[in-house]
Amino acid sequence: MKRATLTRFLIDEQYKHQSVPSDLRLLIEVVSRAIKAISINVGKGALAGLLGEHAGAGGANAAINVQGEAQKKLDVIANEILLEANEWGGHLAAMASEEMEGPHAIPHRYPKGEYLLLFDPLDGSSNIDVNVSVGTIFSVLKCPEGVTEPTADAFLQPGSKQVCAGFAVFGPSTVLVLTLGNGVHAFTLDRELGSFVLTQEHIRIPEDTKEFAINMSNMRFWEPPMKRYIDELLAGKTGPRGQDFNMRWVASMVADVHRILTRGGIFMYPRDTKDPGKAGRLRLMYEANPMAMIVEQAGGGASTGLTRILDVQPTGLHQRVPVVLGSKNEVARVVSYHQS
Ligand code: AHG
Ligand code: MN
Ligand code: MN
């Protein structure tokens, strides 16, 4: 059987649902091209001297990003690849990234478009140096009408307003997962052709699961509903759930979410009291929102524990949120424990 390339898929989607105007198609094609370039750099690793931390302005210490985290060389390279690829096509009004404090304006010499692009250029940075899967996450919003020089405020729209969301995982193969609001589809990079090829259509997350993903080392900082939920899973067959559960934690959200799309599961990065200034670990605008849209489009649930993630009204570009997502029935259970 001849499989569709990403280009063919996008054109077919436009015919079927009128969901991919040509500017959005260009945007997705450009992002996918940038993802190929990031994949090539990730694959080179130590051969090209790309592991380790990015030197700060002074040279000696690692550069620190707006999150207060040391930047890896590949965080910076992936960010630059996405910025450069998306500046000149005329499809964007502005970009925002985990690695930059404020929005990145489109230089005046280039045409401007109606979309806003947000990204986590490299997710799972702590896994780069140990050769474990990392990825890229992105979210697409419409620029509010009448806004010609978008500031952070233009980006502060709830996730339900996303017109497209996606992520790539750089694992044994490079896979791009995409939603335009009509289901979730996966494309595998054919390295010989240099094209993303449709390998899974209309992915569905099983409603039930026996597999959970959480960083257990934070347990002593969790709130009571989360502690109760995990205690019950750990109690296994002889506990209230009456069955054993298995645990997986890659520490790259892209890889953990990809596993859940493949065989079900629940992923949690809950609020904890480790740093009371932070409402969680993951960032709403370019981690939680795009993943929540993908998971919901695949029939799963995505909540903060109290609110549907896609309904959270953002107040800051780099705001953090608690995240509980994956198999519908397990997410609903966690939500019910928070309500009681
Ligand atoms: P990033 O590398 O973009 O900062 O994101 C890392 C995130 C996410 O991918 C992962 O699920 C989580 O941080 C890992 O957290 P721990 O280090 O607490 O395991
Ligand atoms: Mn991340
Ligand atoms: Mn990142």
Short mmCIF file of C-alpha atoms and ligand atoms in Angstrom, two decimals:
data_model
loop_
_atom_site.label_atom_id
_atom_site.label_comp_id
_atom_site.label_asym_id
_atom_site.label_seq_id
_atom_site.Cartn_x
_atom_site.Cartn_y
_atom_site.Cartn_z
CA MET A 1 0.00 0.00 0.00
CA LYS A 2 1.25 3.46 -0.87
CA ARG A 3 1.22 5.65 2.24
CA ALA A 4 0.46 9.38 2.23
CA THR A 5 3.16 11.92 2.96
CA LEU A 6 2.43 14.77 5.36
CA THR A 7 1.93 17.10 2.37
CA ARG A 8 -0.66 14.80 0.83
CA PHE A 9 -2.38 14.30 4.18
CA LEU A 10 -2.73 18.07 4.73
CA ILE A 11 -4.23 18.61 1.28
CA ASP A 12 -6.69 15.73 1.83
CA GLU A 13 -7.69 17.19 5.23
CA GLN A 14 -8.44 20.52 3.59
CA TYR A 15 -10.72 18.78 1.06
CA LYS A 16 -12.45 16.74 3.78
CA HIS A 17 -12.87 19.25 6.63
CA GLN A 18 -11.80 22.67 5.29
CA SER A 19 -9.55 22.65 8.38
CA VAL A 20 -6.19 23.46 6.73
CA PRO A 21 -6.10 26.80 4.92
CA SER A 22 -2.96 27.22 2.84
CA ASP A 23 -1.19 29.40 5.43
CA LEU A 24 -1.72 26.77 8.11
CA ARG A 25 -0.48 24.09 5.72
CA LEU A 26 2.64 26.15 5.10
CA LEU A 27 3.10 26.57 8.86
CA ILE A 28 2.90 22.83 9.49
CA GLU A 29 5.22 22.05 6.57
CA VAL A 30 7.76 24.58 7.87
CA VAL A 31 7.56 23.27 11.44
CA SER A 32 7.96 19.71 10.17
CA ARG A 33 11.04 20.77 8.18
CA ALA A 34 12.51 22.38 11.30
CA ILE A 35 11.76 19.17 13.21
CA LYS A 36 13.74 17.20 10.61
CA ALA A 37 16.68 19.54 11.14
CA ILE A 38 16.41 19.18 14.93
CA SER A 39 16.21 15.39 14.53
CA ILE A 40 19.44 15.41 12.50
CA ASN A 41 21.23 17.47 15.17
CA VAL A 42 19.91 15.30 18.00
CA GLY A 43 21.13 12.23 16.07
CA LYS A 44 24.66 13.58 15.72
CA GLY A 45 25.10 13.93 19.47
CA ALA A 46 28.70 13.71 20.63
CA LEU A 47 30.03 13.39 17.04
CA ALA A 48 29.27 17.06 16.48
CA GLY A 49 30.04 18.17 20.03
CA LEU A 50 26.34 18.80 20.65
CA LEU A 51 25.99 17.24 24.11
CA GLY A 52 26.26 19.16 27.37
CA GLU A 53 25.40 22.65 28.44
CA HIS A 54 25.31 25.84 26.44
CA ALA A 55 28.00 28.26 27.64
CA GLY A 56 26.64 31.54 29.03
CA ALA A 57 27.68 34.97 27.82
CA GLY A 58 30.76 34.89 30.04
CA GLY A 59 31.72 31.50 28.63
CA ALA A 60 32.48 29.66 31.86
CA ASN A 61 29.07 28.76 33.30
CA ALA A 62 25.98 27.37 31.61
CA ALA A 63 23.47 29.91 30.30
CA ILE A 64 20.27 30.06 32.39
CA ASN A 65 16.91 30.43 30.61
CA VAL A 66 13.82 32.31 31.81
CA GLN A 67 12.75 29.18 33.75
CA GLY A 68 15.93 29.37 35.83
CA GLU A 69 17.18 26.18 34.17
CA ALA A 70 20.62 25.59 32.65
CA GLN A 71 20.30 25.51 28.86
CA LYS A 72 21.71 22.56 26.97
CA LYS A 73 23.43 23.17 23.64
CA LEU A 74 20.58 21.38 21.88
CA ASP A 75 17.92 23.51 23.63
CA VAL A 76 19.52 26.57 22.04
CA ILE A 77 20.12 24.97 18.63
CA ALA A 78 16.55 23.63 18.42
CA ASN A 79 15.17 27.05 19.38
CA GLU A 80 17.24 28.76 16.68
CA ILE A 81 16.21 26.23 14.02
CA LEU A 82 12.51 26.85 14.75
CA LEU A 83 12.90 30.63 14.80
CA GLU A 84 14.86 30.81 11.56
CA ALA A 85 12.60 28.38 9.71
CA ASN A 86 9.43 30.25 10.67
CA GLU A 87 10.47 33.89 10.28
CA TRP A 88 10.20 34.55 6.59
CA GLY A 89 7.26 32.50 5.24
CA GLY A 90 4.55 35.09 5.93
CA HIS A 91 2.44 32.62 7.93
CA LEU A 92 3.14 33.96 11.44
CA ALA A 93 2.39 37.07 13.46
CA ALA A 94 4.87 36.09 16.23
CA MET A 95 6.46 33.17 18.08
CA ALA A 96 7.00 32.28 21.74
CA SER A 97 9.29 29.67 23.22
CA GLU A 98 10.31 28.04 26.48
CA GLU A 99 13.79 29.38 25.83
CA MET A 100 12.85 33.06 25.41
CA GLU A 101 11.38 35.39 28.00
CA GLY A 102 9.09 37.34 25.66
CA PRO A 103 7.57 36.84 22.21
CA HIS A 104 9.81 36.81 19.15
CA ALA A 105 8.54 39.37 16.62
CA ILE A 106 8.67 38.70 12.88
CA PRO A 107 11.39 41.00 11.48
CA HIS A 108 9.91 43.95 9.57
CA ARG A 109 11.55 42.89 6.31
CA TYR A 110 9.32 39.81 6.14
CA PRO A 111 5.57 39.51 5.53
CA LYS A 112 3.32 38.71 8.49
CA GLY A 113 0.52 36.19 8.86
CA GLU A 114 -2.36 35.49 11.20
CA TYR A 115 -0.98 32.66 13.35
CA LEU A 116 0.93 32.55 16.62
CA LEU A 117 3.35 29.66 17.11
CA LEU A 118 4.48 28.49 20.55
CA PHE A 119 7.04 25.78 21.23
CA ASP A 120 9.12 23.81 23.62
CA PRO A 121 12.02 23.39 21.18
CA LEU A 122 13.54 20.47 23.05
CA ASP A 123 11.52 18.59 25.63
CA GLY A 124 13.27 16.22 28.00
CA SER A 125 16.59 18.06 27.99
CA SER A 126 17.85 16.05 30.98
CA ASN A 127 17.81 12.99 28.69
CA ILE A 128 20.02 14.41 25.91
CA ASP A 129 23.36 13.48 27.42
CA VAL A 130 22.24 9.94 28.32
CA ASN A 131 20.92 9.15 24.81
CA VAL A 132 17.28 8.74 25.80
CA SER A 133 14.34 10.04 23.67
CA VAL A 134 13.71 13.78 23.55
CA GLY A 135 11.32 15.79 21.39
CA THR A 136 9.73 19.05 20.28
CA ILE A 137 6.24 20.28 21.28
CA PHE A 138 4.28 23.01 19.48
CA SER A 139 0.96 24.83 19.66
CA VAL A 140 -0.74 27.11 17.11
CA LEU A 141 -3.17 29.93 17.97
CA LYS A 142 -4.79 32.66 15.88
CA CYS A 143 -3.47 36.15 16.48
CA PRO A 144 -6.33 38.29 17.90
CA GLU A 145 -7.99 40.53 15.29
CA GLY A 146 -6.44 43.94 14.92
CA VAL A 147 -3.19 43.06 16.72
CA THR A 148 -0.24 43.86 14.45
CA GLU A 149 2.64 43.81 16.97
CA PRO A 150 1.72 40.89 19.27
CA THR A 151 2.92 41.15 22.88
CA ALA A 152 2.63 38.31 25.41
CA ASP A 153 -1.05 39.25 25.93
CA ALA A 154 -1.94 38.12 22.39
CA PHE A 155 -0.75 34.61 23.30
CA LEU A 156 -2.71 34.33 26.56
CA GLN A 157 -5.64 32.37 25.13
CA PRO A 158 -7.02 29.17 26.66
CA GLY A 159 -5.89 25.91 25.05
CA SER A 160 -9.38 25.33 23.65
CA LYS A 161 -8.52 28.06 21.11
CA GLN A 162 -5.62 26.09 19.60
CA VAL A 163 -6.09 25.43 15.88
CA CYS A 164 -3.34 22.85 15.77
CA ALA A 165 -1.02 21.07 18.19
CA GLY A 166 1.74 18.58 17.71
CA PHE A 167 4.88 17.01 18.98
CA ALA A 168 7.81 15.07 17.62
CA VAL A 169 9.64 12.36 19.48
CA PHE A 170 13.23 11.61 18.52
CA GLY A 171 13.42 7.96 19.51
CA PRO A 172 14.56 4.86 17.61
CA SER A 173 12.52 6.50 14.83
CA THR A 174 11.43 10.13 14.56
CA VAL A 175 7.65 10.40 14.83
CA LEU A 176 5.51 13.51 14.36
CA VAL A 177 2.10 13.49 16.06
CA LEU A 178 -0.41 16.04 14.88
CA THR A 179 -3.96 17.23 15.47
CA LEU A 180 -5.93 19.87 13.60
CA GLY A 181 -9.07 19.20 15.61
CA ASN A 182 -10.17 16.15 13.59
CA GLY A 183 -8.40 13.33 15.41
CA VAL A 184 -4.76 12.54 16.03
CA HIS A 185 -2.43 11.22 13.37
CA ALA A 186 1.19 10.04 13.45
CA PHE A 187 3.84 10.34 10.76
CA THR A 188 7.17 8.54 10.76
CA LEU A 189 10.21 10.20 9.24
CA ASP A 190 11.41 8.25 6.21
CA ARG A 191 15.08 9.15 6.45
CA GLU A 192 15.82 8.09 2.85
CA LEU A 193 12.99 10.15 1.34
CA GLY A 194 13.34 12.96 3.89
CA SER A 195 9.54 12.98 4.25
CA PHE A 196 7.12 12.39 7.08
CA VAL A 197 4.88 9.49 6.08
CA LEU A 198 1.45 8.81 7.61
CA THR A 199 1.80 5.67 9.75
CA GLN A 200 -1.21 5.88 12.10
CA GLU A 201 -4.56 7.56 11.58
CA HIS A 202 -7.18 8.43 14.20
CA ILE A 203 -5.22 7.23 17.21
CA ARG A 204 -7.45 6.29 20.17
CA ILE A 205 -6.23 6.04 23.78
CA PRO A 206 -7.74 3.02 25.59
CA GLU A 207 -10.15 4.25 28.27
CA ASP A 208 -8.71 1.97 30.95
CA THR A 209 -5.13 1.25 31.83
CA LYS A 210 -2.87 -0.52 34.30
CA GLU A 211 0.13 1.74 33.64
CA PHE A 212 0.98 5.06 35.29
CA ALA A 213 3.76 7.63 34.90
CA ILE A 214 4.82 9.97 37.69
CA ASN A 215 8.07 11.10 39.29
CA MET A 216 7.69 9.15 42.56
CA SER A 217 10.59 11.00 44.20
CA ASN A 218 8.24 13.97 44.73
CA MET A 219 5.70 11.89 46.70
CA ARG A 220 6.31 13.59 50.04
CA PHE A 221 5.41 16.97 48.45
CA TRP A 222 2.09 15.90 46.88
CA GLU A 223 -1.36 17.02 47.96
CA PRO A 224 -3.61 14.39 49.67
CA PRO A 225 -5.78 13.45 46.60
CA MET A 226 -2.71 12.58 44.52
CA LYS A 227 -1.10 10.69 47.40
CA ARG A 228 -4.32 8.71 47.87
CA TYR A 229 -4.55 7.85 44.15
CA ILE A 230 -0.95 6.63 43.91
CA ASP A 231 -1.14 4.75 47.24
CA GLU A 232 -4.12 2.82 45.84
CA LEU A 233 -2.25 1.95 42.64
CA LEU A 234 0.78 0.78 44.63
CA ALA A 235 -1.41 -1.39 46.86
CA GLY A 236 -2.16 -3.48 43.76
CA LYS A 237 -4.23 -6.68 43.87
CA THR A 238 -4.80 -6.63 47.61
CA GLY A 239 -5.69 -2.91 47.70
CA PRO A 240 -8.97 -1.10 46.87
CA ARG A 241 -8.32 -1.31 43.11
CA GLY A 242 -7.97 -5.09 43.20
CA GLN A 243 -5.34 -5.21 40.46
CA ASP A 244 -1.64 -4.59 39.98
CA PHE A 245 -0.40 -1.48 38.19
CA ASN A 246 2.90 -0.98 36.37
CA MET A 247 4.98 2.20 36.37
CA ARG A 248 6.98 3.92 33.59
CA TRP A 249 8.70 7.32 33.74
CA VAL A 250 10.91 8.41 30.84
CA ALA A 251 11.22 12.04 32.09
CA SER A 252 10.57 13.30 28.56
CA MET A 253 6.90 14.24 28.35
CA VAL A 254 6.96 13.58 24.60
CA ALA A 255 8.00 9.96 25.14
CA ASP A 256 5.62 9.37 28.05
CA VAL A 257 2.67 10.85 26.11
CA HIS A 258 3.61 8.91 22.99
CA ARG A 259 3.50 5.68 24.98
CA ILE A 260 0.04 6.62 26.29
CA LEU A 261 -1.17 7.28 22.73
CA THR A 262 0.19 3.89 21.75
CA ARG A 263 -1.07 1.64 24.54
CA GLY A 264 -2.86 3.78 27.12
CA GLY A 265 -1.75 4.96 30.54
CA ILE A 266 -1.97 7.95 32.84
CA PHE A 267 0.70 10.66 33.10
CA MET A 268 0.86 13.01 36.06
CA TYR A 269 2.99 15.96 37.04
CA PRO A 270 0.86 17.23 39.91
CA ARG A 271 1.14 20.38 41.97
CA ASP A 272 3.54 19.87 44.85
CA THR A 273 4.87 21.88 47.78
CA LYS A 274 8.53 21.51 46.81
CA ASP A 275 8.58 25.08 45.51
CA PRO A 276 5.35 26.81 46.60
CA GLY A 277 5.95 29.52 43.98
CA LYS A 278 5.35 26.99 41.19
CA ALA A 279 1.95 25.46 40.45
CA GLY A 280 3.56 22.37 38.94
CA ARG A 281 6.53 21.48 36.76
CA LEU A 282 5.11 21.72 33.25
CA ARG A 283 4.38 24.89 31.36
CA LEU A 284 0.77 25.55 30.27
CA MET A 285 1.28 27.30 26.95
CA TYR A 286 3.75 25.02 25.14
CA GLU A 287 3.66 21.74 27.08
CA ALA A 288 0.31 21.16 28.82
CA ASN A 289 -2.01 22.80 26.25
CA PRO A 290 -0.73 21.10 23.08
CA MET A 291 -0.52 17.72 24.85
CA ALA A 292 -4.02 18.20 26.30
CA MET A 293 -5.47 18.94 22.86
CA ILE A 294 -3.78 15.84 21.41
CA VAL A 295 -4.89 13.60 24.28
CA GLU A 296 -8.51 14.84 24.16
CA GLN A 297 -8.59 14.45 20.38
CA ALA A 298 -7.50 10.84 20.93
CA GLY A 299 -10.39 10.24 23.36
CA GLY A 300 -8.41 10.71 26.58
CA GLY A 301 -8.73 13.20 29.44
CA ALA A 302 -6.49 16.11 30.44
CA SER A 303 -7.01 17.95 33.71
CA THR A 304 -5.16 19.94 36.35
CA GLY A 305 -6.96 17.74 38.89
CA LEU A 306 -9.61 20.43 39.29
CA THR A 307 -10.09 21.98 35.84
CA ARG A 308 -9.92 20.82 32.24
CA ILE A 309 -6.47 21.99 31.10
CA LEU A 310 -7.87 23.43 27.86
CA ASP A 311 -10.19 25.71 29.90
CA VAL A 312 -7.44 27.31 32.00
CA GLN A 313 -7.23 31.05 31.26
CA PRO A 314 -3.49 31.74 31.01
CA THR A 315 -1.98 34.68 32.89
CA GLY A 316 1.65 34.34 31.80
CA LEU A 317 3.60 32.94 28.86
CA HIS A 318 5.66 30.66 31.12
CA GLN A 319 2.99 29.82 33.68
CA ARG A 320 3.11 26.30 35.13
CA VAL A 321 0.16 23.98 35.73
CA PRO A 322 -0.47 20.61 37.36
CA VAL A 323 -1.00 17.97 34.65
CA VAL A 324 -3.01 14.73 34.78
CA LEU A 325 -3.64 13.21 31.36
CA GLY A 326 -4.24 9.96 29.50
CA SER A 327 -6.76 7.12 29.72
CA LYS A 328 -10.15 8.69 30.35
CA ASN A 329 -11.39 6.60 33.28
CA GLU A 330 -8.19 7.00 35.30
CA VAL A 331 -8.09 10.77 34.74
CA ALA A 332 -11.75 10.94 35.85
CA ARG A 333 -10.86 9.04 39.02
CA VAL A 334 -8.04 11.47 39.89
CA VAL A 335 -10.43 14.38 39.30
CA SER A 336 -13.06 12.77 41.56
CA TYR A 337 -10.46 12.39 44.37
CA HIS A 338 -9.68 16.11 44.06
CA GLN A 339 -13.38 16.97 44.26
CA SER A 340 -14.09 14.89 47.36
P1 AHG B 1 12.14 20.46 29.47
O1 AHG B 1 13.28 19.56 29.15
O2 AHG B 1 11.52 21.09 28.25
O3 AHG B 1 12.44 21.48 30.55
O4 AHG B 1 10.92 19.59 30.03
C1 AHG B 1 11.13 18.52 30.91
C2 AHG B 1 9.84 18.14 31.55
C3 AHG B 1 9.10 17.00 30.91
O5 AHG B 1 9.49 16.60 29.67
C4 AHG B 1 9.25 15.84 31.84
O6 AHG B 1 8.09 15.12 31.91
C5 AHG B 1 9.64 16.47 33.14
O7 AHG B 1 10.12 17.74 32.86
C6 AHG B 1 10.70 15.68 33.85
O8 AHG B 1 10.73 16.07 35.15
P2 AHG B 1 11.66 15.34 36.25
O9 AHG B 1 13.04 15.83 35.98
O10 AHG B 1 11.07 15.83 37.56
O11 AHG B 1 11.53 13.85 36.09
MN MN B 2 9.57 20.41 28.15
MN MN B 3 12.47 22.26 26.66
#
